[in-house]
Amino acid sequence: MTDPSPTHRWRGVLAVTLVAGGLALVAKRPALLSSAVVGVVFVAYARVTSPPSPALELDRRLDEASPSHGDQVDVRTTVRNVGDRTLFDLRIVDGVPPALAVVEGTPRHGTVLRPGEATTFSYTVAARRGRHRFEPATVVARDVGGSWEVEVQIDDGTTVDCTTDVPAAPLRGRTLEAVGRVLADDSGAGTEFHQTREYRRGDALSRVDWNRYASTGDLTTIEFRKEQATRVILVVDARPVAYRAPEGDPHAVSYAVAAAGQLARAIVDNRNHVGLAAFGREPCWLEPGTGRNHALRVQQRLADHAAFGARPPDDAPPVADQAKALQARLENGDQLLVLSPLLDDDVVETVRRFEAEETPVSVLSPDVTDADGGGRTLARIERDHRHRTLRRAGVRVVDWDPERPLSVAVTDAMGAQQ
Amino acid sequence: MTAAPSTENRVAPVGRVLLGLAGILVLAVAVVADGPVRGTVNALLTLFGSEYLLVAVIGLVAFVVGVAAFVTSREAATQAAPPDPERAVAVPAPGESFDEMAADWRCLLPGAGREHRAAVQERLHRTAVETVAVSDDCTRETAARRVAEGTWTADDVAAAYLAEPTDATDATDEEGWFELLVGRQTPTQYRAERTVSAIADVAGVAQRDEGAREGSEEADR
């Protein structure tokens, strides 16, 4: 809650009162002097009243907390006065998630609330792909005379989750010595066929290729590709240049942040380790870990850390410096999954440098270009060229049109790769 | 979640009430015990010479203070500025900075605008070479030669714009100047848009046409 501040809205009345009173004295006009007394009453009243001290409680309800992309979501916000004084002038502005637009109704509401009384207002937002947390509602409370006001922020952490589960993350084949779901290049425990070889004593009978034995009489053993765990660092490109979007759409950073949350879940579900970093206004680093709790930690960091703010930063340190700091934290065997709209050459250069230093990189690129003529078309063509440049450098690139679910883009890309 | 009141706010009204009571008390003392008050008033009357003059001076002071309060009242008035949450947070569209650079009035200056024009031209040149190299499956050198020769596109304006490395000051481009005169585009903007369209054709990138765009904007409104 901010400190109460005077609005000075009665200052004009004070001025008129003094002018009228002064003129009345100079011109000997008793009637005018009497009228000035009315002003004195107003001014004195404004001075005597005390600032409001609101004690409020917020409850926000969504008709659908996990809508589909493009669905309309009704929001009902209830504000209750839990204090012991009447709040005479309450102006409430709900904290609609920055990436979403209101399509019906209004998130603003003005009312008077007696102690214990509540007010409810509703409006509709259009859901867009991503995980959108409501910002705190802003409440401005004024005293009855409007001469004092206090601003209060109330939050209840409501989130619109417009994402779907992703079966797997687009990773490269570098592994740890622990069982996971990333296919290694050698044979071992796994489910995917790798090769057959001559039977050796001690091979498990379940691994013998009995079909082949039946048809040719040769005793051979089937080998499967080894599945091992890997350490993946999700790197979200949240530099100012990544905060781009056609009018009214969520920007690329909001898509990347939502995708990072989904991918973190998929990575730990496949028994791999996941960490988090950012290229942006502030350094962000979450040590790789595994398990559902760690995936929740990643999502919490994505929701809370300043690097992933919904509003674009004014400035950010050069990406080369941030990449150097990230490189220093990596361990042998780590791989990166960079989430970037690829709207400038610096990020491409950074990815290529990681590859050159033998850190495998995959890129998931939300497409926020719209080829709407002039520079916008140029941006799309340049982005296509950056994709090509990265693929030539051996980087796995997943091009994601946010109009489609992320799971579809990832599955298609992984299918194409195989 | 709850927002609780601060203790300071609860203490403040007590002070105000005490101040008000003190004022009333002083007024009462002035009315009841008129000795000291009368003495002060008599001294002031002696100073000013007449009752009217004393009252007029008080009136003038009130008038001046009132005028000063009136003049400063607009600046003094403050009000909380709540956020505007109705629309999604506004960010630039990808490529918007290029459009701004091409439309910059400095591109019109014959000498000082050279740097701006060169930046626009250079970016388009780089993209055109890359696009031709991909679409023709040739080396960058071959693509650069085709762009320099102007054989990469059927669009004369785009071909001429990227053909020669000289600074295009727009002096010979009547169509470009016409666009400027009718107030639509700077010559650099006109040429850049034609060139982007030509590159998009070669790259096979479908553009939303202008008519459709205006139509959809109309519908949005």
XYZ file of C-alpha atoms in Angstrom:
639
model
C 0.000 0.000 0.000
C 1.328 3.453 -0.880
C 1.360 6.278 1.660
C -1.760 8.450 1.551
C -1.239 11.442 -0.686
C -3.239 14.685 -0.813
C -5.027 15.261 -4.113
C -5.248 19.070 -3.633
C -8.564 18.944 -5.437
C -10.071 21.618 -3.112
C -7.292 24.067 -3.768
C -9.399 25.830 -6.400
C -12.209 26.323 -3.850
C -9.677 27.742 -1.396
C -8.506 30.187 -4.075
C -12.042 31.331 -4.901
C -12.855 31.679 -1.188
C -9.819 33.859 -0.501
C -10.382 36.029 -3.584
C -14.072 36.469 -2.766
C -13.335 37.200 0.910
C -10.563 39.659 0.034
C -12.713 41.513 -2.488
C -15.604 41.601 -0.001
C -13.400 43.267 2.614
C -11.904 45.795 0.214
C -15.238 46.641 -1.451
C -17.246 46.472 1.781
C -19.656 43.814 0.440
C -21.066 41.808 3.403
C -23.081 39.513 1.096
C -19.936 38.487 -0.774
C -18.164 37.865 2.529
C -21.029 35.606 3.614
C -20.780 33.596 0.397
C -17.057 33.101 1.032
C -17.972 31.367 4.282
C -19.456 28.494 2.221
C -16.028 27.962 0.656
C -14.414 28.025 4.101
C -16.668 25.165 5.156
C -15.642 23.057 2.154
C -11.945 23.739 2.642
C -12.114 23.071 6.368
C -13.995 19.830 5.758
C -11.346 18.648 3.293
C -8.653 19.462 5.848
C -10.370 17.724 8.734
C -11.186 14.431 6.969
C -8.670 11.643 7.389
C -7.077 9.498 4.652
C -8.804 6.195 3.981
C -7.135 3.031 5.213
C -8.499 0.248 3.039
C -8.338 -3.399 4.086
C -9.426 -5.397 1.075
C -9.629 -8.968 -0.073
C -9.622 -10.077 -3.724
C -11.172 -13.176 -5.207
C -10.860 -13.761 -8.943
C -12.756 -16.564 -10.688
C -12.348 -17.759 -14.266
C -15.039 -19.734 -16.068
C -12.224 -21.753 -17.675
C -8.716 -21.773 -16.212
C -7.247 -23.901 -19.028
C -8.892 -22.592 -22.185
C -7.926 -23.306 -25.777
C -6.130 -20.735 -27.908
C -8.657 -18.119 -29.055
C -11.339 -19.027 -26.493
C -13.069 -16.283 -24.556
C -12.616 -16.472 -20.801
C -15.052 -14.780 -18.408
C -13.371 -13.241 -15.387
C -15.386 -12.417 -12.243
C -13.503 -10.329 -9.751
C -14.827 -9.785 -6.241
C -13.351 -7.210 -3.878
C -14.415 -7.309 -0.227
C -13.932 -4.624 2.409
C -12.515 -6.569 5.364
C -11.764 -3.404 7.348
C -13.986 -1.667 9.899
C -14.564 1.584 7.999
C -16.685 2.485 5.021
C -14.664 3.116 1.870
C -16.510 5.948 0.161
C -14.712 6.157 -3.154
C -13.088 2.975 -4.402
C -11.760 2.679 -7.932
C -10.635 -0.797 -8.930
C -8.617 -1.693 -12.040
C -8.091 -5.432 -12.396
C -4.633 -6.666 -13.397
C -5.398 -8.301 -16.731
C -2.383 -10.356 -17.901
C -0.288 -8.061 -20.107
C -0.405 -10.426 -23.089
C -4.196 -10.696 -23.121
C -6.756 -8.203 -24.368
C -10.200 -7.501 -22.950
C -12.860 -8.234 -25.574
C -16.028 -7.598 -23.589
C -16.922 -5.635 -20.461
C -14.412 -3.606 -18.535
C -11.847 -4.506 -15.892
C -12.540 -1.157 -14.154
C -15.037 -0.674 -11.393
C -15.970 2.156 -9.041
C -18.000 1.697 -5.867
C -18.621 2.438 -2.183
C -18.023 -0.442 0.237
C -19.289 -0.640 3.804
C -17.391 -2.880 6.250
C -17.857 -6.530 5.267
C -19.488 -5.614 1.979
C -18.231 -6.971 -1.365
C -18.554 -5.879 -4.965
C -18.217 -8.030 -8.071
C -17.557 -7.063 -11.656
C -16.858 -9.173 -14.698
C -15.311 -8.944 -18.131
C -14.056 -11.239 -20.870
C -10.536 -11.775 -22.191
C -9.413 -13.598 -25.322
C -7.080 -16.475 -24.431
C -3.811 -16.699 -26.301
C -1.315 -19.509 -26.229
C 0.874 -19.405 -23.141
C 0.686 -19.297 -19.374
C -0.649 -15.895 -18.339
C -0.553 -14.780 -14.748
C -2.870 -11.962 -13.670
C -1.098 -8.930 -12.324
C -2.200 -7.445 -8.994
C -5.427 -5.447 -9.152
C -4.872 -1.747 -8.509
C -7.306 -0.116 -6.103
C -7.402 3.615 -5.510
C -9.304 4.572 -2.370
C -10.265 8.201 -1.681
C -11.840 9.769 1.365
C -15.360 11.124 1.111
C -14.145 14.589 0.169
C -11.652 13.247 -2.351
C -8.828 15.170 -0.750
C -6.765 12.098 0.155
C -6.063 8.974 -1.821
C -4.294 5.686 -1.223
C -3.228 3.159 -3.860
C -3.355 -0.534 -3.002
C -2.260 -3.583 -5.003
C -4.063 -6.871 -4.328
C -3.066 -10.152 -5.915
C -4.382 -13.664 -5.752
C -2.050 -15.310 -8.274
C -4.734 -16.319 -10.792
C -3.297 -17.855 -13.956
C -4.806 -18.612 -17.349
C -3.025 -21.719 -18.599
C -3.465 -21.978 -22.345
C -0.858 -24.670 -22.944
C -0.930 -28.354 -23.696
C 1.389 -31.142 -22.613
C 4.404 -31.662 -24.807
C 5.412 -35.342 -25.084
C 9.146 -34.661 -25.444
C 11.583 -31.829 -25.931
C 13.609 -31.510 -29.125
C 17.008 -32.544 -27.749
C 20.332 -33.638 -29.138
C 21.901 -37.033 -28.398
C 24.329 -36.170 -25.620
C 23.826 -38.114 -22.412
C 24.756 -38.646 -18.771
C 25.545 -41.989 -17.167
C 22.003 -42.355 -15.865
C 18.954 -43.891 -17.465
C 16.792 -41.396 -19.275
C 14.952 -41.084 -22.567
C 17.620 -39.549 -24.788
C 18.987 -42.018 -27.265
C 22.735 -42.502 -27.013
C 24.871 -43.621 -29.913
C 25.907 -46.917 -28.341
C 23.930 -50.043 -27.446
C 22.467 -50.775 -24.055
C 19.245 -50.659 -22.072
C 16.489 -49.190 -24.169
C 13.511 -49.904 -26.398
C 14.644 -48.729 -29.844
C 16.246 -51.276 -32.167
C 19.930 -50.578 -32.808
C 21.526 -53.671 -34.478
C 21.872 -57.455 -34.398
C 25.099 -59.298 -33.724
C 26.281 -62.872 -33.356
C 25.045 -64.587 -30.191
C 27.573 -64.703 -27.341
C 27.414 -66.884 -24.277
C 25.618 -65.159 -21.475
C 23.268 -63.092 -23.691
C 19.728 -63.005 -22.309
C 17.405 -65.433 -24.080
C 14.815 -62.652 -24.419
C 17.283 -60.800 -26.641
C 17.796 -63.685 -29.073
C 16.291 -63.080 -32.516
C 14.170 -66.247 -32.602
C 12.500 -65.385 -35.914
C 15.829 -65.266 -37.620
C 16.906 -68.490 -35.946
C 13.738 -70.174 -37.189
C 14.240 -69.063 -40.777
C 18.032 -69.290 -41.179
C 19.289 -71.295 -38.219
C 21.695 -68.446 -37.231
C 21.708 -67.560 -33.550
C 21.822 -63.748 -33.260
C 21.218 -61.260 -30.473
C 19.190 -58.038 -30.847
C 20.746 -54.906 -29.428
C 18.753 -51.845 -28.499
C 19.926 -48.240 -28.442
C 20.930 -47.166 -24.997
C 18.640 -44.604 -23.358
C 20.384 -42.279 -20.971
C 19.621 -39.089 -19.118
C 20.815 -35.712 -20.330
C 21.229 -32.255 -18.790
C 19.370 -29.586 -20.697
C 19.573 -25.869 -20.017
C 16.548 -23.957 -21.296
C 17.733 -20.521 -22.404
C 14.997 -17.946 -22.962
C 15.873 -15.056 -25.244
C 14.294 -12.134 -23.357
C 16.385 -9.297 -24.763
C 14.558 -6.131 -25.857
C 14.717 -7.256 -29.511
C 12.737 -10.404 -28.653
C 9.790 -8.381 -27.341
C 8.136 -8.177 -30.745
C 4.626 -9.025 -31.934
C 2.048 -7.944 -34.477
C -0.523 -5.548 -32.978
C -2.667 -7.112 -30.280
C -0.786 -10.433 -30.156
C 1.369 -11.705 -27.275
C 5.054 -11.044 -27.865
C 7.677 -13.677 -28.573
C 9.024 -13.644 -24.995
C 5.632 -14.563 -23.560
C 5.435 -17.519 -25.984
C 9.009 -18.538 -25.165
C 8.385 -18.403 -21.416
C 5.241 -20.539 -21.740
C 7.063 -23.011 -23.980
C 9.969 -23.228 -21.524
C 7.540 -24.262 -18.781
C 5.998 -26.946 -20.984
C 9.379 -28.248 -22.118
C 10.733 -28.357 -18.567
C 7.842 -30.625 -17.636
C 8.435 -32.846 -20.663
C 12.160 -33.065 -19.939
C 11.773 -34.189 -16.336
C 8.914 -36.534 -17.279
C 11.446 -38.253 -19.513
C 13.798 -38.592 -16.518
C 16.251 -35.955 -17.743
C 17.705 -32.971 -15.904
C 16.624 -29.430 -16.738
C 18.083 -26.028 -15.845
C 17.067 -22.489 -16.733
C 18.915 -19.411 -17.998
C 18.042 -16.213 -19.837
C 19.518 -13.681 -22.182
C 17.851 -10.526 -20.951
C 17.790 -7.553 -18.633
C 19.036 -9.573 -15.634
C 21.076 -12.721 -15.270
C 19.003 -15.787 -14.471
C 20.335 -19.221 -13.589
C 18.654 -22.274 -12.121
C 20.918 -25.266 -11.581
C 19.761 -28.349 -13.536
C 17.751 -30.847 -11.574
C 15.115 -33.484 -12.159
C 11.741 -34.560 -10.851
C 8.306 -32.937 -10.773
C 9.257 -30.601 -7.938
C 12.164 -29.281 -9.930
C 9.883 -28.697 -12.941
C 7.660 -26.636 -10.626
C 10.712 -24.662 -9.502
C 11.471 -23.899 -13.154
C 7.900 -22.729 -13.703
C 8.008 -20.600 -10.580
C 11.231 -18.973 -11.744
C 9.685 -18.320 -15.164
C 6.708 -16.649 -13.479
C 8.653 -14.575 -10.945
C 12.073 -13.691 -12.289
C 12.544 -10.132 -13.570
C 14.330 -11.393 -16.697
C 11.016 -12.759 -18.007
C 8.931 -9.643 -17.276
C 5.859 -9.101 -19.422
C 6.944 -5.598 -20.369
C 10.001 -5.019 -22.553
C 13.158 -3.785 -20.823
C 14.804 -0.555 -21.914
C 18.180 -2.179 -22.172
C 20.095 -5.410 -21.651
C 23.782 -6.339 -21.456
C 25.327 -7.560 -24.752
C 24.320 -11.145 -25.503
C 27.972 -12.127 -26.034
C 28.747 -11.242 -22.389
C 25.715 -13.155 -21.164
C 26.688 -16.168 -23.279
C 30.171 -16.099 -21.790
C 28.730 -16.146 -18.265
C 26.461 -19.042 -19.228
C 29.327 -20.981 -20.801
C 31.251 -20.700 -17.535
C 28.405 -22.455 -15.703
C 28.054 -25.366 -18.113
C 29.416 -28.800 -17.372
C 30.732 -31.265 -19.853
C 27.761 -33.040 -21.415
C 25.260 -30.205 -21.009
C 23.165 -29.175 -23.941
C 21.194 -25.997 -24.566
C 17.662 -25.520 -25.768
C 17.401 -21.874 -26.809
C 13.942 -20.337 -27.108
C 14.237 -17.336 -29.381
C 12.199 -15.678 -32.144
C 15.515 -15.247 -34.038
C 14.883 -11.614 -34.876
C 18.521 -10.527 -34.939
C 21.888 -11.900 -35.980
C 23.490 -11.684 -32.513
C 21.569 -14.651 -31.153
C 22.470 -16.714 -34.237
C 26.132 -15.881 -33.745
C 25.872 -16.843 -30.065
C 24.294 -20.213 -30.858
C 26.955 -20.936 -33.467
C 29.667 -20.098 -30.938
C 28.213 -22.588 -28.431
C 28.165 -25.221 -31.161
C 31.758 -24.414 -32.058
C 32.689 -24.930 -28.409
C 31.059 -28.363 -28.537
C 27.933 -27.530 -26.576
C 25.056 -28.994 -28.580
C 22.247 -26.505 -29.111
C 18.651 -26.920 -30.218
C 16.500 -23.885 -30.977
C 12.760 -23.505 -30.565
C 11.674 -20.405 -32.419
C 8.186 -18.921 -31.979
C 7.266 -17.147 -35.194
C 5.887 -13.669 -34.520
C 6.511 -12.259 -38.005
C 3.495 -11.606 -40.208
C 4.855 -10.672 -43.692
C 2.502 -7.711 -43.659
C 4.485 -5.711 -46.211
C 7.660 -3.616 -46.051
C 9.829 -4.201 -42.984
C 7.510 -6.891 -41.641
C 7.985 -9.027 -44.739
C 11.702 -8.358 -44.594
C 11.750 -9.554 -40.966
C 10.162 -12.855 -41.987
C 12.628 -13.397 -44.845
C 15.592 -12.589 -42.591
C 14.282 -14.990 -39.960
C 14.043 -17.759 -42.576
C 17.678 -17.087 -43.466
C 18.696 -17.352 -39.799
C 16.961 -20.718 -39.566
C 18.871 -21.890 -42.598
C 22.166 -20.599 -41.201
C 21.633 -22.492 -37.948
C 20.604 -25.710 -39.657
C 23.710 -25.504 -41.829
C 25.729 -25.255 -38.603
C 24.166 -28.502 -37.382
C 21.725 -26.894 -34.928
C 18.336 -28.499 -34.544
C 15.729 -25.785 -35.173
C 12.021 -26.124 -34.443
C 9.947 -23.435 -36.142
C 6.823 -22.857 -34.071
C 3.795 -20.993 -35.332
C 2.020 -20.075 -32.061
C -1.337 -20.539 -33.799
C -0.581 -24.284 -33.514
C 0.003 -26.139 -30.236
C 3.638 -26.490 -29.266
C 3.263 -30.270 -29.022
C 2.351 -30.426 -32.722
C 5.343 -28.300 -33.760
C 7.737 -30.389 -31.653
C 6.300 -33.718 -32.799
C 6.439 -32.629 -36.455
C 10.020 -31.430 -36.092
C 11.121 -34.623 -34.356
C 9.322 -36.713 -36.973
C 11.046 -34.795 -39.763
C 14.405 -35.303 -38.077
C 13.891 -39.077 -37.950
C -5.253 -11.980 -0.881
C -5.757 -9.098 1.496
C -4.434 -5.551 1.610
C -4.367 -4.276 5.207
C -4.435 -0.637 6.333
C -1.279 0.939 7.702
C -1.084 1.986 11.369
C 0.031 5.496 10.344
C -3.333 6.113 8.707
C -5.127 5.204 11.915
C -3.034 7.616 14.018
C -3.286 10.603 11.670
C -6.985 11.458 12.278
C -6.399 11.842 16.040
C -3.820 14.575 15.389
C -6.188 16.346 13.038
C -9.055 16.338 15.548
C -6.740 17.699 18.268
C -5.594 20.449 15.918
C -9.217 21.362 15.168
C -10.083 21.463 18.866
C -7.066 23.687 19.547
C -8.281 26.133 16.884
C -11.758 26.295 18.385
C -10.214 26.829 21.838
C -8.110 29.771 20.619
C -11.204 31.340 19.011
C -13.180 30.923 22.212
C -10.421 32.531 24.294
C -10.306 35.456 21.856
C -14.055 36.023 22.202
C -14.350 35.521 25.967
C -11.127 37.114 27.231
C -11.176 40.184 24.983
C -8.495 42.130 26.836
C -5.359 40.985 24.978
C -7.214 40.800 21.630
C -8.567 44.313 21.978
C -5.065 45.543 22.789
C -3.636 43.994 19.613
C -6.451 45.364 17.457
C -6.024 48.864 18.935
C -2.287 48.736 18.209
C -2.977 47.766 14.571
C -5.598 50.535 14.241
C -3.060 53.047 15.475
C -0.556 51.711 12.953
C -2.908 51.906 9.934
C -4.755 55.035 10.983
C -8.257 53.778 10.092
C -10.415 50.682 10.517
C -11.096 50.411 6.774
C -7.404 50.463 5.898
C -6.697 47.566 8.277
C -9.551 45.499 6.867
C -8.536 46.403 3.283
C -4.955 45.238 3.894
C -6.242 41.928 5.261
C -8.549 41.674 2.236
C -5.696 42.397 -0.192
C -3.481 39.762 1.417
C -6.325 37.234 1.119
C -6.857 38.266 -2.509
C -3.155 37.836 -3.419
C -2.901 34.465 -1.662
C -6.142 33.391 -3.392
C -4.849 34.349 -6.839
C -1.566 32.520 -6.161
C -3.483 29.437 -5.025
C -5.627 29.606 -8.160
C -2.635 29.926 -10.502
C -0.858 26.932 -8.942
C -3.965 24.819 -8.386
C -3.693 22.989 -11.711
C -0.090 21.870 -11.128
C -0.745 21.056 -7.478
C -3.691 18.744 -8.178
C -2.493 15.140 -8.159
C -4.303 11.943 -8.886
C -3.269 8.302 -9.021
C -2.787 7.017 -12.564
C -4.150 3.471 -12.676
C -2.879 1.178 -15.460
C -4.670 0.633 -18.786
C -5.167 -3.122 -18.824
C -7.726 -3.392 -21.633
C -5.233 -3.983 -24.420
C -2.306 -6.388 -24.611
C 1.009 -4.732 -23.794
C 2.116 -2.813 -26.881
C 5.418 -3.829 -28.436
C 6.809 -3.081 -31.892
C 6.094 -5.522 -34.706
C 9.101 -7.348 -36.158
C 10.531 -5.178 -38.951
C 8.888 -1.995 -37.734
C 12.270 -0.390 -37.079
C 13.198 -0.950 -40.726
C 10.040 0.828 -41.884
C 10.848 3.722 -39.557
C 14.399 3.900 -40.859
C 13.213 3.959 -44.499
C 10.550 6.590 -43.737
C 12.962 8.806 -41.788
C 12.942 12.371 -43.102
C 16.742 12.384 -42.921
C 16.743 10.042 -45.923
C 15.607 13.077 -47.952
C 18.733 15.107 -47.200
C 21.144 14.946 -50.140
C 24.355 14.858 -48.105
C 23.560 14.207 -44.453
C 21.022 11.507 -45.294
C 23.593 9.346 -47.060
C 24.222 7.210 -43.981
C 20.530 6.482 -43.486
C 19.984 5.604 -47.124
C 23.069 3.394 -47.129
C 21.859 1.488 -44.049
C 18.517 0.734 -45.730
C 20.187 -0.237 -48.984
C 22.807 -2.415 -47.270
C 20.263 -4.432 -45.311
C 18.167 -5.062 -48.409
C 21.246 -5.926 -50.443
C 22.381 -8.518 -47.900
C 18.929 -10.104 -47.792
C 18.573 -10.085 -51.575
C 21.923 -11.845 -52.057
C 21.070 -14.510 -49.475
C 17.622 -15.020 -51.003
C 18.928 -15.353 -54.560
C 21.647 -17.766 -53.373
C 18.994 -19.986 -51.811
C 16.392 -19.795 -54.558
C 18.932 -20.337 -57.374
C 20.999 -22.790 -55.325
C 24.171 -20.906 -56.205
C 27.094 -19.413 -54.298
C 26.856 -16.037 -52.604
C 29.325 -14.619 -55.128
C 27.122 -15.638 -58.042
C 24.059 -14.281 -56.238
C 25.834 -11.009 -55.525
C 26.756 -10.704 -59.202
C 23.147 -11.273 -60.260
C 21.992 -8.614 -57.814
C 24.672 -6.195 -59.041
C 23.629 -6.821 -62.639
C 19.958 -6.361 -61.740
C 18.971 -9.674 -63.324
C 17.554 -11.213 -60.155
C 14.117 -9.585 -60.442
C 11.742 -8.287 -63.068
C 11.017 -5.226 -60.933
C 12.989 -2.352 -62.476
C 12.878 -0.181 -59.364
C 14.169 -2.978 -57.090
C 16.781 -4.081 -59.605
C 18.102 -0.524 -60.060
C 18.041 0.172 -56.316
C 20.392 -2.673 -55.468
C 22.275 -2.798 -58.769
C 24.909 -0.158 -58.228
C 26.781 0.570 -54.996
C 26.466 4.370 -55.529
C 24.379 6.487 -53.167
C 20.883 6.695 -54.601
C 19.944 10.310 -53.925
C 16.634 9.759 -55.672
C 17.305 12.641 -58.064
C 16.449 10.619 -61.147
C 13.547 8.633 -59.810
C 10.439 10.489 -60.953
C 8.080 7.835 -59.610
C 9.699 8.057 -56.181
C 9.428 11.820 -56.068
C 5.822 11.621 -57.194
C 5.117 9.359 -54.204
C 6.743 11.971 -51.976
C 4.810 14.871 -53.543
C 1.469 13.195 -53.026
C 2.510 12.777 -49.426
C 2.574 9.021 -49.283
C 6.186 7.893 -48.976
C 9.742 9.131 -49.116
C 11.582 7.928 -52.242
C 13.737 5.654 -50.033
C 10.616 4.162 -48.493
C 9.050 3.667 -51.908
C 12.127 1.922 -53.290
C 12.619 -0.156 -50.138
C 9.034 -1.442 -50.270
C 9.339 -2.327 -53.955
C 12.601 -4.123 -53.212
C 11.162 -6.045 -50.268
C 8.270 -7.164 -52.499
C 10.737 -8.302 -55.153
C 12.787 -10.237 -52.581
C 9.595 -11.792 -51.181
C 8.641 -12.947 -54.685
C 12.017 -14.600 -55.149
C 11.899 -16.134 -51.664
C 8.348 -17.376 -52.211
C 7.074 -15.524 -49.135
C 3.409 -14.641 -49.517
C 2.608 -11.104 -48.431
C -0.745 -9.924 -47.232
C -1.807 -7.430 -49.880
C -2.388 -3.809 -49.001
C -6.103 -3.882 -49.860
C -6.747 -6.871 -47.635
C -4.769 -5.241 -44.836
C -6.752 -2.008 -45.026
C -9.960 -4.047 -45.136
C -9.049 -5.974 -42.013
C -8.027 -2.807 -40.196
C -11.406 -1.344 -41.119
C -13.118 -4.447 -39.768
C -11.080 -4.231 -36.542
C -12.310 -0.727 -35.987
